[in-house]
């Protein structure tokens, strides 16, 4: 089955090759993806490394606390990080290399033997760790043959992906069986992995390592950032994070209504400020155009701009920079998390609670369902069915400071209770590093499936 899969993939890449070369978004790293190992990596002493794979920005941000812990606990073991997307690669080079972590970064190869074998030979990993379960059947199978432990950390399968995998379970069952260990985010994820064929004894619930990375920056940095943007303590700041197409318009409408309320005779001196952070860099210009089409001025992070001192100015701050959103939630009075008014499944609704900021979102939460449900049960997530409800919710938070503080404290308490996954992930990795070579891999199809 793996051979047939690789033949189909090879044919698809052959057909899509010219398109890949023309598309700016997927062109970066193509040589590495096709198996070209740079000379500096071949000549580096990376043998017996720990290989961490993080698809894009979100997965890399989640993996960074784990990378730092691995550097602390295994200072003599080389660490390499692969990504699939250009934005993920850019952030990995900035954070994992730029922060003196001495981590080597490269693009993950296509799932063909001719593409990944040169990389396996060049770095010869003692362990392969994938973040949030990006599944490459041929690569995982080859690692198993070479007795390289394959460990999924922060492992999750969305309900939509689960249905897709279940349709071809006869193929993916062997892939999931090849995982040495799976550190699932929740009991629900563990049940889905088991249903798809993973060995129950290989699965443990370690929680979500993204929670561990949600740490507040120091108060002096918050004040410096507030001053840099021209904000005051009395401003009511809405941070709309990870927005997608159409969501900027929804947030702009809601904040326009909020601004009209704030300009009324009984509003006091509060000024409504909006910060928008699109999810994807390729949408930065589009988001700026949407803002300006409303007769608003887009003040841009990339141009080192800030809000003016004129409180009547019609301005929106566009956070058009990679990896900045987590810090900017420190400025928020209320947050909106995107990917929830569009069929994407939602992004990290827990992130603003590092600063006790109440979170609003739309109803599309399939990708973050367990976290969203837990926060909702705690009374710490404000789910809005449409733009009108978002408007009412923001007005309510604007008008009732005690409510804002209460919801923010509930979410912050939940976040604190759910941290510690990085230490559990580290123990899981260490266990299999120590046991490597001490035991044969589990036999495939060792148990019957229902």
CSV table of C-alpha atoms in Angstrom, one decimal:
chain,number,residue,atom,x,y,z
A,1,UNK,CA,0.0,0.0,0.0
A,2,UNK,CA,2.8,2.4,0.8
A,3,UNK,CA,4.4,1.8,-2.6
A,4,UNK,CA,1.1,2.5,-4.4
A,5,UNK,CA,0.6,5.6,-2.3
A,6,UNK,CA,4.1,6.9,-3.2
A,7,UNK,CA,3.4,6.2,-6.9
A,8,UNK,CA,0.2,8.3,-6.8
A,9,UNK,CA,2.0,11.1,-4.9
A,10,UNK,CA,4.9,11.1,-7.4
A,11,UNK,CA,2.4,11.3,-10.3
A,12,UNK,CA,0.6,14.2,-8.5
A,13,UNK,CA,3.9,16.1,-7.9
A,14,UNK,CA,4.9,15.5,-11.6
A,15,UNK,CA,1.7,17.0,-12.8
A,16,UNK,CA,1.7,19.8,-10.3
A,17,UNK,CA,5.4,20.6,-10.7
A,18,UNK,CA,5.0,23.6,-13.1
A,19,UNK,CA,2.3,25.1,-10.9
A,20,UNK,CA,4.5,24.7,-7.8
A,21,UNK,CA,7.2,26.6,-9.5
A,22,UNK,CA,4.9,29.5,-10.5
A,23,UNK,CA,3.1,29.9,-7.2
A,24,UNK,CA,4.9,32.3,-4.9
A,25,UNK,CA,3.3,30.9,-1.8
A,26,UNK,CA,4.6,27.3,-2.3
A,27,UNK,CA,7.9,28.0,-4.1
A,28,UNK,CA,10.1,28.6,-1.1
A,29,UNK,CA,12.0,25.5,0.0
A,30,UNK,CA,11.1,23.4,-3.0
A,31,UNK,CA,14.6,22.2,-3.5
A,32,UNK,CA,14.8,21.0,0.1
A,33,UNK,CA,11.3,19.4,-0.2
A,34,UNK,CA,12.5,17.4,-3.2
A,35,UNK,CA,15.5,16.1,-1.2
A,36,UNK,CA,18.3,18.6,-1.7
A,37,UNK,CA,20.2,18.9,1.5
A,38,UNK,CA,22.2,22.1,1.8
A,39,UNK,CA,26.0,21.6,2.1
A,40,UNK,CA,26.1,23.4,5.5
A,41,UNK,CA,23.7,20.9,6.9
A,42,UNK,CA,25.6,17.9,5.4
A,43,UNK,CA,28.8,19.2,6.9
A,44,UNK,CA,27.2,20.0,10.3
A,45,UNK,CA,27.5,17.5,13.1
A,46,UNK,CA,23.7,16.7,13.4
A,47,UNK,CA,23.9,12.9,13.6
A,48,UNK,CA,21.7,11.4,16.3
A,49,UNK,CA,19.7,14.6,16.6
A,50,UNK,CA,16.1,15.1,17.8
A,51,UNK,CA,14.0,16.1,14.8
A,52,UNK,CA,11.0,18.2,15.5
A,53,UNK,CA,8.4,18.9,12.8
A,54,UNK,CA,6.1,21.9,13.0
A,55,UNK,CA,4.0,22.5,10.0
A,56,UNK,CA,3.5,26.3,10.2
A,57,UNK,CA,3.4,29.3,12.5
A,58,UNK,CA,0.9,27.9,15.0
A,59,UNK,CA,2.6,24.6,15.4
A,60,UNK,CA,6.0,26.2,15.8
A,61,UNK,CA,4.8,28.6,18.4
A,62,UNK,CA,3.3,25.6,20.3
A,63,UNK,CA,6.6,23.7,20.0
A,64,UNK,CA,8.9,26.6,21.1
A,65,UNK,CA,8.6,26.0,24.9
A,66,UNK,CA,9.3,22.3,24.3
A,67,UNK,CA,12.4,23.2,22.1
A,68,UNK,CA,13.7,25.4,24.9
A,69,UNK,CA,13.2,22.6,27.5
A,70,UNK,CA,14.9,20.1,25.3
A,71,UNK,CA,17.9,22.4,24.9
A,72,UNK,CA,18.0,22.7,28.7
A,73,UNK,CA,17.8,19.0,29.4
A,74,UNK,CA,19.8,17.7,26.4
A,75,UNK,CA,22.4,20.4,25.8
A,76,UNK,CA,24.7,18.1,23.9
A,77,UNK,CA,22.0,16.7,21.6
A,78,UNK,CA,21.6,18.5,18.2
A,79,UNK,CA,18.1,19.8,17.6
A,80,UNK,CA,16.6,20.2,14.1
A,81,UNK,CA,13.3,21.8,13.2
A,82,UNK,CA,11.4,21.3,9.9
A,83,UNK,CA,8.4,23.2,8.7
A,84,UNK,CA,6.2,22.9,5.6
A,85,UNK,CA,5.2,26.6,5.1
A,86,UNK,CA,7.4,29.6,4.3
A,87,UNK,CA,5.8,31.6,7.2
A,88,UNK,CA,6.6,28.7,9.6
A,89,UNK,CA,10.2,28.6,8.3
A,90,UNK,CA,10.6,32.3,8.7
A,91,UNK,CA,9.4,32.3,12.3
A,92,UNK,CA,11.5,29.2,13.1
A,93,UNK,CA,14.7,30.8,11.8
A,94,UNK,CA,13.9,34.0,13.7
A,95,UNK,CA,13.0,32.3,17.0
A,96,UNK,CA,14.9,29.0,17.1
A,97,UNK,CA,18.1,30.4,15.4
A,98,UNK,CA,17.9,34.1,16.2
A,99,UNK,CA,17.3,33.5,19.9
A,100,UNK,CA,20.7,31.6,20.2
A,101,UNK,CA,19.0,28.2,20.6
A,102,UNK,CA,21.4,26.7,18.1
A,103,UNK,CA,18.7,24.9,16.2
A,104,UNK,CA,19.0,23.9,12.6
A,105,UNK,CA,16.0,24.7,10.4
A,106,UNK,CA,14.9,23.3,7.0
A,107,UNK,CA,11.8,22.5,5.0
A,108,UNK,CA,10.2,19.1,5.5
A,109,UNK,CA,10.6,16.9,2.4
A,110,UNK,CA,7.8,15.5,0.3
A,111,UNK,CA,6.6,12.0,1.3
A,112,UNK,CA,8.6,10.1,-1.3
A,113,UNK,CA,11.6,7.9,-0.5
A,114,UNK,CA,13.8,9.8,-3.0
A,115,UNK,CA,12.9,13.1,-1.1
A,116,UNK,CA,13.2,12.1,2.5
A,117,UNK,CA,16.0,9.5,2.4
A,118,UNK,CA,18.7,12.1,1.9
A,119,UNK,CA,17.4,14.0,5.0
A,120,UNK,CA,17.3,10.9,7.1
A,121,UNK,CA,20.9,10.1,6.0
A,122,UNK,CA,22.0,13.7,6.7
A,123,UNK,CA,20.6,14.1,10.2
A,124,UNK,CA,20.2,10.4,11.2
A,125,UNK,CA,17.7,11.3,14.0
A,126,UNK,CA,17.5,9.4,17.3
A,127,UNK,CA,13.8,10.5,17.5
A,128,UNK,CA,11.3,12.2,15.3
A,129,UNK,CA,8.7,14.4,17.0
A,130,UNK,CA,5.7,15.8,15.1
A,131,UNK,CA,3.6,18.6,16.5
A,132,UNK,CA,-0.2,18.2,16.2
A,133,UNK,CA,0.0,15.1,14.0
A,134,UNK,CA,0.8,15.9,10.5
A,135,UNK,CA,0.8,12.4,9.0
A,136,UNK,CA,3.2,11.3,6.3
A,137,UNK,CA,2.6,7.6,5.8
A,138,UNK,CA,5.8,6.7,3.8
A,139,UNK,CA,8.1,8.7,6.1
A,140,UNK,CA,6.5,7.3,9.3
A,141,UNK,CA,6.8,3.8,7.9
A,142,UNK,CA,10.4,4.3,7.0
A,143,UNK,CA,11.2,5.6,10.5
A,144,UNK,CA,9.6,2.5,11.9
A,145,UNK,CA,11.8,0.3,9.7
A,146,UNK,CA,14.9,2.1,10.9
A,147,UNK,CA,13.7,1.8,14.5
A,148,UNK,CA,13.5,5.6,14.9
A,149,UNK,CA,10.8,6.5,17.5
A,150,UNK,CA,8.0,8.5,16.0
A,151,UNK,CA,6.2,10.6,18.6
A,152,UNK,CA,3.2,12.9,18.1
A,153,UNK,CA,3.0,15.7,20.7
A,154,UNK,CA,0.0,17.9,21.1
A,155,UNK,CA,-1.7,15.3,19.0
A,156,UNK,CA,-5.2,16.0,17.7
A,157,UNK,CA,-7.6,14.9,15.0
A,158,UNK,CA,-10.5,17.2,14.2
A,159,UNK,CA,-13.9,15.6,13.8
A,160,UNK,CA,-13.7,16.5,10.1
A,161,UNK,CA,-10.3,14.8,9.6
A,162,UNK,CA,-11.5,11.9,11.7
A,163,UNK,CA,-14.3,11.2,9.2
A,164,UNK,CA,-11.9,11.4,6.3
A,165,UNK,CA,-9.4,9.0,7.9
A,166,UNK,CA,-12.1,6.6,8.9
A,167,UNK,CA,-13.2,6.2,5.2
A,168,UNK,CA,-9.7,4.8,4.4
A,169,UNK,CA,-9.0,3.2,7.8
A,170,UNK,CA,-7.6,0.1,6.1
A,171,UNK,CA,-4.7,2.2,5.0
A,172,UNK,CA,-4.2,4.6,7.9
A,173,UNK,CA,-4.5,2.0,10.6
A,174,UNK,CA,-1.0,0.8,9.8
A,175,UNK,CA,0.2,4.3,9.8
A,176,UNK,CA,-1.2,5.0,13.2
A,177,UNK,CA,0.2,1.7,14.5
A,178,UNK,CA,3.6,2.8,13.4
A,179,UNK,CA,3.6,5.7,15.9
A,180,UNK,CA,5.8,4.9,18.9
A,181,UNK,CA,3.9,7.2,21.1
A,182,UNK,CA,1.0,9.7,20.8
A,183,UNK,CA,0.7,12.5,23.3
A,184,UNK,CA,-3.0,13.4,22.8
A,185,UNK,CA,-4.4,16.8,23.9
A,186,UNK,CA,-7.6,15.3,25.4
A,187,UNK,CA,-9.6,12.1,26.2
A,188,UNK,CA,-11.7,12.8,23.1
A,189,UNK,CA,-8.5,12.9,20.9
A,190,UNK,CA,-7.4,9.6,22.5
A,191,UNK,CA,-10.7,8.0,21.6
A,192,UNK,CA,-10.4,9.1,18.0
A,193,UNK,CA,-6.8,7.8,17.6
A,194,UNK,CA,-7.8,4.5,19.1
A,195,UNK,CA,-10.8,4.2,16.7
A,196,UNK,CA,-8.4,4.8,13.8
A,197,UNK,CA,-6.1,2.0,14.8
A,198,UNK,CA,-3.4,3.4,17.1
A,199,UNK,CA,-2.3,1.1,19.8
A,200,UNK,CA,-4.1,2.1,23.1
A,201,UNK,CA,-0.9,1.5,25.1
A,202,UNK,CA,0.9,4.0,22.9
A,203,UNK,CA,-1.5,6.8,23.6
A,204,UNK,CA,-1.4,9.1,26.7
A,205,UNK,CA,-3.2,12.3,27.4
A,206,UNK,CA,-0.7,15.0,28.1
A,207,UNK,CA,-2.8,18.1,27.4
A,208,UNK,CA,-2.0,21.0,25.1
A,209,UNK,CA,1.5,22.4,25.0
A,210,UNK,CA,0.2,25.6,23.6
A,211,UNK,CA,-1.1,26.4,27.0
A,212,UNK,CA,2.5,26.4,28.4
A,213,UNK,CA,3.6,28.9,25.9
A,214,UNK,CA,1.0,31.4,27.0
A,215,UNK,CA,3.0,33.5,29.4
A,216,UNK,CA,2.5,37.2,30.1
A,217,UNK,CA,5.3,39.6,29.2
A,218,UNK,CA,6.6,41.7,32.0
A,219,UNK,CA,4.6,44.8,33.1
A,220,UNK,CA,7.3,47.2,31.9
A,221,UNK,CA,7.2,45.7,28.4
A,222,UNK,CA,3.4,46.1,28.4
A,223,UNK,CA,3.7,49.8,29.3
A,224,UNK,CA,6.4,50.3,26.6
A,225,UNK,CA,4.2,48.6,24.0
A,226,UNK,CA,1.2,50.7,25.0
A,227,UNK,CA,3.2,53.9,24.8
A,228,UNK,CA,4.7,52.8,21.4
A,229,UNK,CA,1.2,52.5,19.9
A,230,UNK,CA,0.0,55.8,21.5
A,231,UNK,CA,-2.5,54.1,23.8
A,232,UNK,CA,-3.6,55.2,27.2
A,233,UNK,CA,-4.8,53.2,30.2
A,234,UNK,CA,-8.3,54.6,29.7
A,235,UNK,CA,-8.7,53.3,26.1
A,236,UNK,CA,-11.0,50.4,25.4
A,237,UNK,CA,-8.9,48.2,23.1
A,238,UNK,CA,-10.3,45.4,21.0
A,239,UNK,CA,-7.8,43.0,19.5
A,240,UNK,CA,-9.1,40.9,16.7
A,241,UNK,CA,-6.6,38.0,16.2
A,242,UNK,CA,-6.2,35.5,13.4
A,243,UNK,CA,-8.9,37.0,11.2
A,244,UNK,CA,-9.9,35.5,7.9
A,245,UNK,CA,-11.7,37.0,4.8
A,246,UNK,CA,-15.0,38.6,5.9
A,247,UNK,CA,-14.2,38.6,9.6
A,248,UNK,CA,-12.4,42.0,9.4
A,249,UNK,CA,-15.7,43.4,8.1
A,250,UNK,CA,-17.7,41.9,10.9
A,251,UNK,CA,-15.3,43.2,13.6
A,252,UNK,CA,-15.2,46.7,11.9
A,253,UNK,CA,-19.0,46.9,12.0
A,254,UNK,CA,-19.2,45.9,15.6
A,255,UNK,CA,-16.5,48.4,16.7
A,256,UNK,CA,-18.1,51.1,14.6
A,257,UNK,CA,-21.3,50.6,16.7
A,258,UNK,CA,-19.2,50.6,19.9
A,259,UNK,CA,-17.4,53.8,18.8
A,260,UNK,CA,-20.8,55.5,18.3
A,261,UNK,CA,-21.8,54.5,21.8
A,262,UNK,CA,-18.4,55.7,23.2
A,263,UNK,CA,-18.9,59.1,21.6
A,264,UNK,CA,-22.2,59.7,23.3
A,265,UNK,CA,-22.7,62.3,26.1
A,266,UNK,CA,-22.6,59.7,28.9
A,267,UNK,CA,-19.6,57.7,27.7
A,268,UNK,CA,-16.9,59.4,29.8
A,269,UNK,CA,-13.4,59.6,28.4
A,270,UNK,CA,-13.0,56.1,27.0
A,271,UNK,CA,-11.8,55.9,23.4
A,272,UNK,CA,-12.4,52.7,21.4
A,273,UNK,CA,-9.3,51.4,19.6
A,274,UNK,CA,-9.2,48.4,17.3
A,275,UNK,CA,-6.2,46.2,16.4
A,276,UNK,CA,-6.6,43.7,13.7
A,277,UNK,CA,-4.1,40.8,13.1
A,278,UNK,CA,-4.9,38.7,10.0
A,279,UNK,CA,-4.1,35.1,10.2
A,280,UNK,CA,-2.1,34.8,7.0
A,281,UNK,CA,0.6,37.3,5.8
A,282,UNK,CA,-0.7,37.1,2.2
A,283,UNK,CA,-3.9,38.9,3.4
A,284,UNK,CA,-2.1,41.9,5.0
A,285,UNK,CA,-2.7,44.1,2.0
A,286,UNK,CA,-6.3,42.9,1.6
A,287,UNK,CA,-7.0,43.7,5.2
A,288,UNK,CA,-5.5,47.2,4.8
A,289,UNK,CA,-7.8,47.7,1.8
A,290,UNK,CA,-10.9,46.6,3.7
A,291,UNK,CA,-10.0,49.0,6.5
A,292,UNK,CA,-9.4,51.9,4.2
A,293,UNK,CA,-12.6,51.1,2.2
A,294,UNK,CA,-14.5,52.1,5.3
A,295,UNK,CA,-12.9,55.6,5.3
A,296,UNK,CA,-10.5,54.5,8.1
A,297,UNK,CA,-6.8,55.0,8.2
A,298,UNK,CA,-4.8,51.8,8.6
A,299,UNK,CA,-1.8,52.3,10.9
A,300,UNK,CA,0.6,49.6,10.3
A,301,UNK,CA,3.0,47.6,12.5
A,302,UNK,CA,5.3,47.1,9.5
A,303,UNK,CA,5.7,50.8,9.1
A,304,UNK,CA,6.3,51.4,12.8
A,305,UNK,CA,3.1,53.5,13.0
A,306,UNK,CA,0.9,54.3,16.0
A,307,UNK,CA,-2.5,55.7,16.9
A,308,UNK,CA,-2.6,59.5,16.7
A,309,UNK,CA,-3.3,61.7,19.7
A,310,UNK,CA,-6.5,62.9,18.1
A,311,UNK,CA,-9.2,60.8,19.8
A,312,UNK,CA,-11.6,61.6,17.0
A,313,UNK,CA,-9.4,60.1,14.3
A,314,UNK,CA,-10.8,57.2,12.5
A,315,UNK,CA,-8.0,54.7,12.8
A,316,UNK,CA,-7.4,51.0,13.0
A,317,UNK,CA,-4.0,49.4,13.8
A,318,UNK,CA,-3.0,46.6,11.4
A,319,UNK,CA,-0.7,44.1,13.0
A,320,UNK,CA,1.0,43.0,9.8
A,321,UNK,CA,3.9,41.1,11.3
A,322,UNK,CA,4.6,37.4,12.0
A,323,UNK,CA,4.5,35.9,15.5
A,324,UNK,CA,3.4,39.2,17.2
A,325,UNK,CA,-0.2,38.5,18.1
A,326,UNK,CA,0.4,36.8,21.5
A,327,UNK,CA,2.2,39.9,22.8
A,328,UNK,CA,-0.4,42.4,21.5
A,329,UNK,CA,-3.2,40.7,23.5
A,330,UNK,CA,-1.6,42.4,26.5
A,331,UNK,CA,-3.2,45.7,25.3
A,332,UNK,CA,-6.7,44.3,24.9
A,333,UNK,CA,-9.7,45.1,27.0
A,334,UNK,CA,-11.6,42.5,24.9
A,335,UNK,CA,-10.5,40.0,22.2
A,336,UNK,CA,-12.0,38.5,19.2
A,337,UNK,CA,-10.5,35.2,18.0
A,338,UNK,CA,-10.9,34.6,14.3
A,339,UNK,CA,-11.5,31.5,12.1
A,340,UNK,CA,-14.8,31.2,13.9
A,341,UNK,CA,-17.2,33.2,11.6
A,342,UNK,CA,-15.8,31.3,8.6
A,343,UNK,CA,-15.6,27.5,8.0
A,344,UNK,CA,-12.1,27.1,9.3
A,345,UNK,CA,-12.7,25.7,12.8
A,346,UNK,CA,-11.2,28.4,15.0
A,347,UNK,CA,-7.8,29.4,16.4
A,348,UNK,CA,-6.4,29.6,19.9
A,349,UNK,CA,-9.2,31.0,22.1
A,350,UNK,CA,-7.1,30.5,25.2
A,351,UNK,CA,-4.3,32.8,24.2
A,352,UNK,CA,-5.7,36.1,25.4
A,353,UNK,CA,-6.2,34.7,28.9
A,354,UNK,CA,-2.5,35.0,29.5
A,355,UNK,CA,-3.5,38.6,30.2
A,356,UNK,CA,-7.0,37.9,31.7
A,357,UNK,CA,-8.7,39.3,28.6
A,358,UNK,CA,-12.3,38.2,28.0
A,359,UNK,CA,-12.6,36.4,24.6
A,360,UNK,CA,-15.4,36.6,22.0
A,361,UNK,CA,-15.6,34.3,19.0
A,362,UNK,CA,-18.0,33.0,16.4
A,363,UNK,CA,-19.6,29.5,16.5
A,364,UNK,CA,-17.1,27.7,14.2
A,365,UNK,CA,-15.0,26.0,16.8
A,366,UNK,CA,-14.5,22.5,15.5
A,367,UNK,CA,-10.6,22.6,15.5
A,368,UNK,CA,-10.5,23.8,19.1
A,369,UNK,CA,-13.7,22.2,20.3
A,370,UNK,CA,-12.4,20.7,23.6
A,371,UNK,CA,-10.7,23.9,24.8
A,372,UNK,CA,-13.7,26.0,23.7
A,373,UNK,CA,-16.2,23.7,25.5
A,374,UNK,CA,-14.1,23.7,28.6
A,375,UNK,CA,-13.9,27.5,28.6
A,376,UNK,CA,-17.6,27.8,27.9
A,377,UNK,CA,-18.4,25.5,30.8
A,378,UNK,CA,-16.3,27.7,33.0
A,379,UNK,CA,-18.2,30.8,31.8
A,380,UNK,CA,-15.1,32.2,30.2
A,381,UNK,CA,-15.9,32.2,26.5
A,382,UNK,CA,-18.4,34.4,24.8
A,383,UNK,CA,-19.6,32.6,21.7
A,384,UNK,CA,-21.5,34.9,19.3
A,385,UNK,CA,-23.7,33.4,16.5
A,386,UNK,CA,-23.3,36.4,14.2
A,387,UNK,CA,-22.0,40.0,13.8
A,388,UNK,CA,-25.0,41.4,15.6
A,389,UNK,CA,-24.3,39.3,18.7
A,390,UNK,CA,-20.7,40.3,18.6
A,391,UNK,CA,-21.7,43.9,18.6
A,392,UNK,CA,-23.9,43.4,21.6
A,393,UNK,CA,-21.3,41.4,23.5
A,394,UNK,CA,-18.6,44.1,22.9
A,395,UNK,CA,-21.0,46.8,24.1
A,396,UNK,CA,-21.8,44.8,27.2
A,397,UNK,CA,-18.0,44.4,28.0
A,398,UNK,CA,-17.4,48.0,27.3
A,399,UNK,CA,-20.2,49.1,29.6
A,400,UNK,CA,-19.5,46.7,32.5
A,401,UNK,CA,-15.9,46.7,33.7
A,402,UNK,CA,-16.8,44.2,36.5
A,403,UNK,CA,-18.0,41.7,34.0
A,404,UNK,CA,-14.8,42.1,31.9
A,405,UNK,CA,-12.7,41.5,35.0
A,406,UNK,CA,-14.8,38.5,36.1
A,407,UNK,CA,-14.7,36.7,32.8
A,408,UNK,CA,-11.0,37.5,32.3
A,409,UNK,CA,-10.2,36.0,35.7
A,410,UNK,CA,-12.2,32.9,35.0
A,411,UNK,CA,-10.3,32.3,31.8
A,412,UNK,CA,-6.9,33.0,33.5
A,413,UNK,CA,-7.6,30.5,36.2
A,414,UNK,CA,-8.6,27.9,33.7
A,415,UNK,CA,-5.4,28.5,31.8
A,416,UNK,CA,-3.2,28.1,34.9
A,417,UNK,CA,-4.9,24.8,35.7
A,418,UNK,CA,-4.3,23.5,32.2
A,419,UNK,CA,-0.6,24.2,32.0
A,420,UNK,CA,2.2,21.7,32.5
A,421,UNK,CA,1.9,19.8,29.2
A,422,UNK,CA,5.4,20.6,28.1
A,423,UNK,CA,6.9,18.7,31.1
A,424,UNK,CA,4.6,15.8,30.3
A,425,UNK,CA,5.7,15.9,26.7
A,426,UNK,CA,9.3,16.0,27.7
A,427,UNK,CA,8.9,12.9,30.0
A,428,UNK,CA,7.2,11.1,27.1
A,429,UNK,CA,10.1,11.9,24.7
A,430,UNK,CA,12.7,11.0,27.3
A,431,UNK,CA,11.1,7.6,27.9
A,432,UNK,CA,11.4,6.6,24.3
A,433,UNK,CA,14.9,8.0,23.9
A,434,UNK,CA,16.0,5.8,26.7
A,435,UNK,CA,14.2,2.8,25.4
A,436,UNK,CA,15.4,3.1,21.8
A,437,UNK,CA,16.9,-0.1,20.7
A,438,UNK,CA,15.9,-1.8,23.9
A,439,UNK,CA,12.8,-3.2,22.4
A,440,UNK,CA,11.6,-4.2,19.0
A,441,UNK,CA,8.8,-2.1,17.3
A,442,UNK,CA,5.3,-3.3,17.9
A,443,UNK,CA,4.2,-5.8,15.2
A,444,UNK,CA,1.8,-4.3,12.7
A,445,UNK,CA,-1.8,-5.6,12.8
A,446,UNK,CA,-1.1,-7.2,16.2
A,447,UNK,CA,-4.7,-6.7,17.2
A,448,UNK,CA,-8.0,-7.1,15.5
A,449,UNK,CA,-10.0,-4.0,14.7
A,450,UNK,CA,-13.8,-3.8,15.1
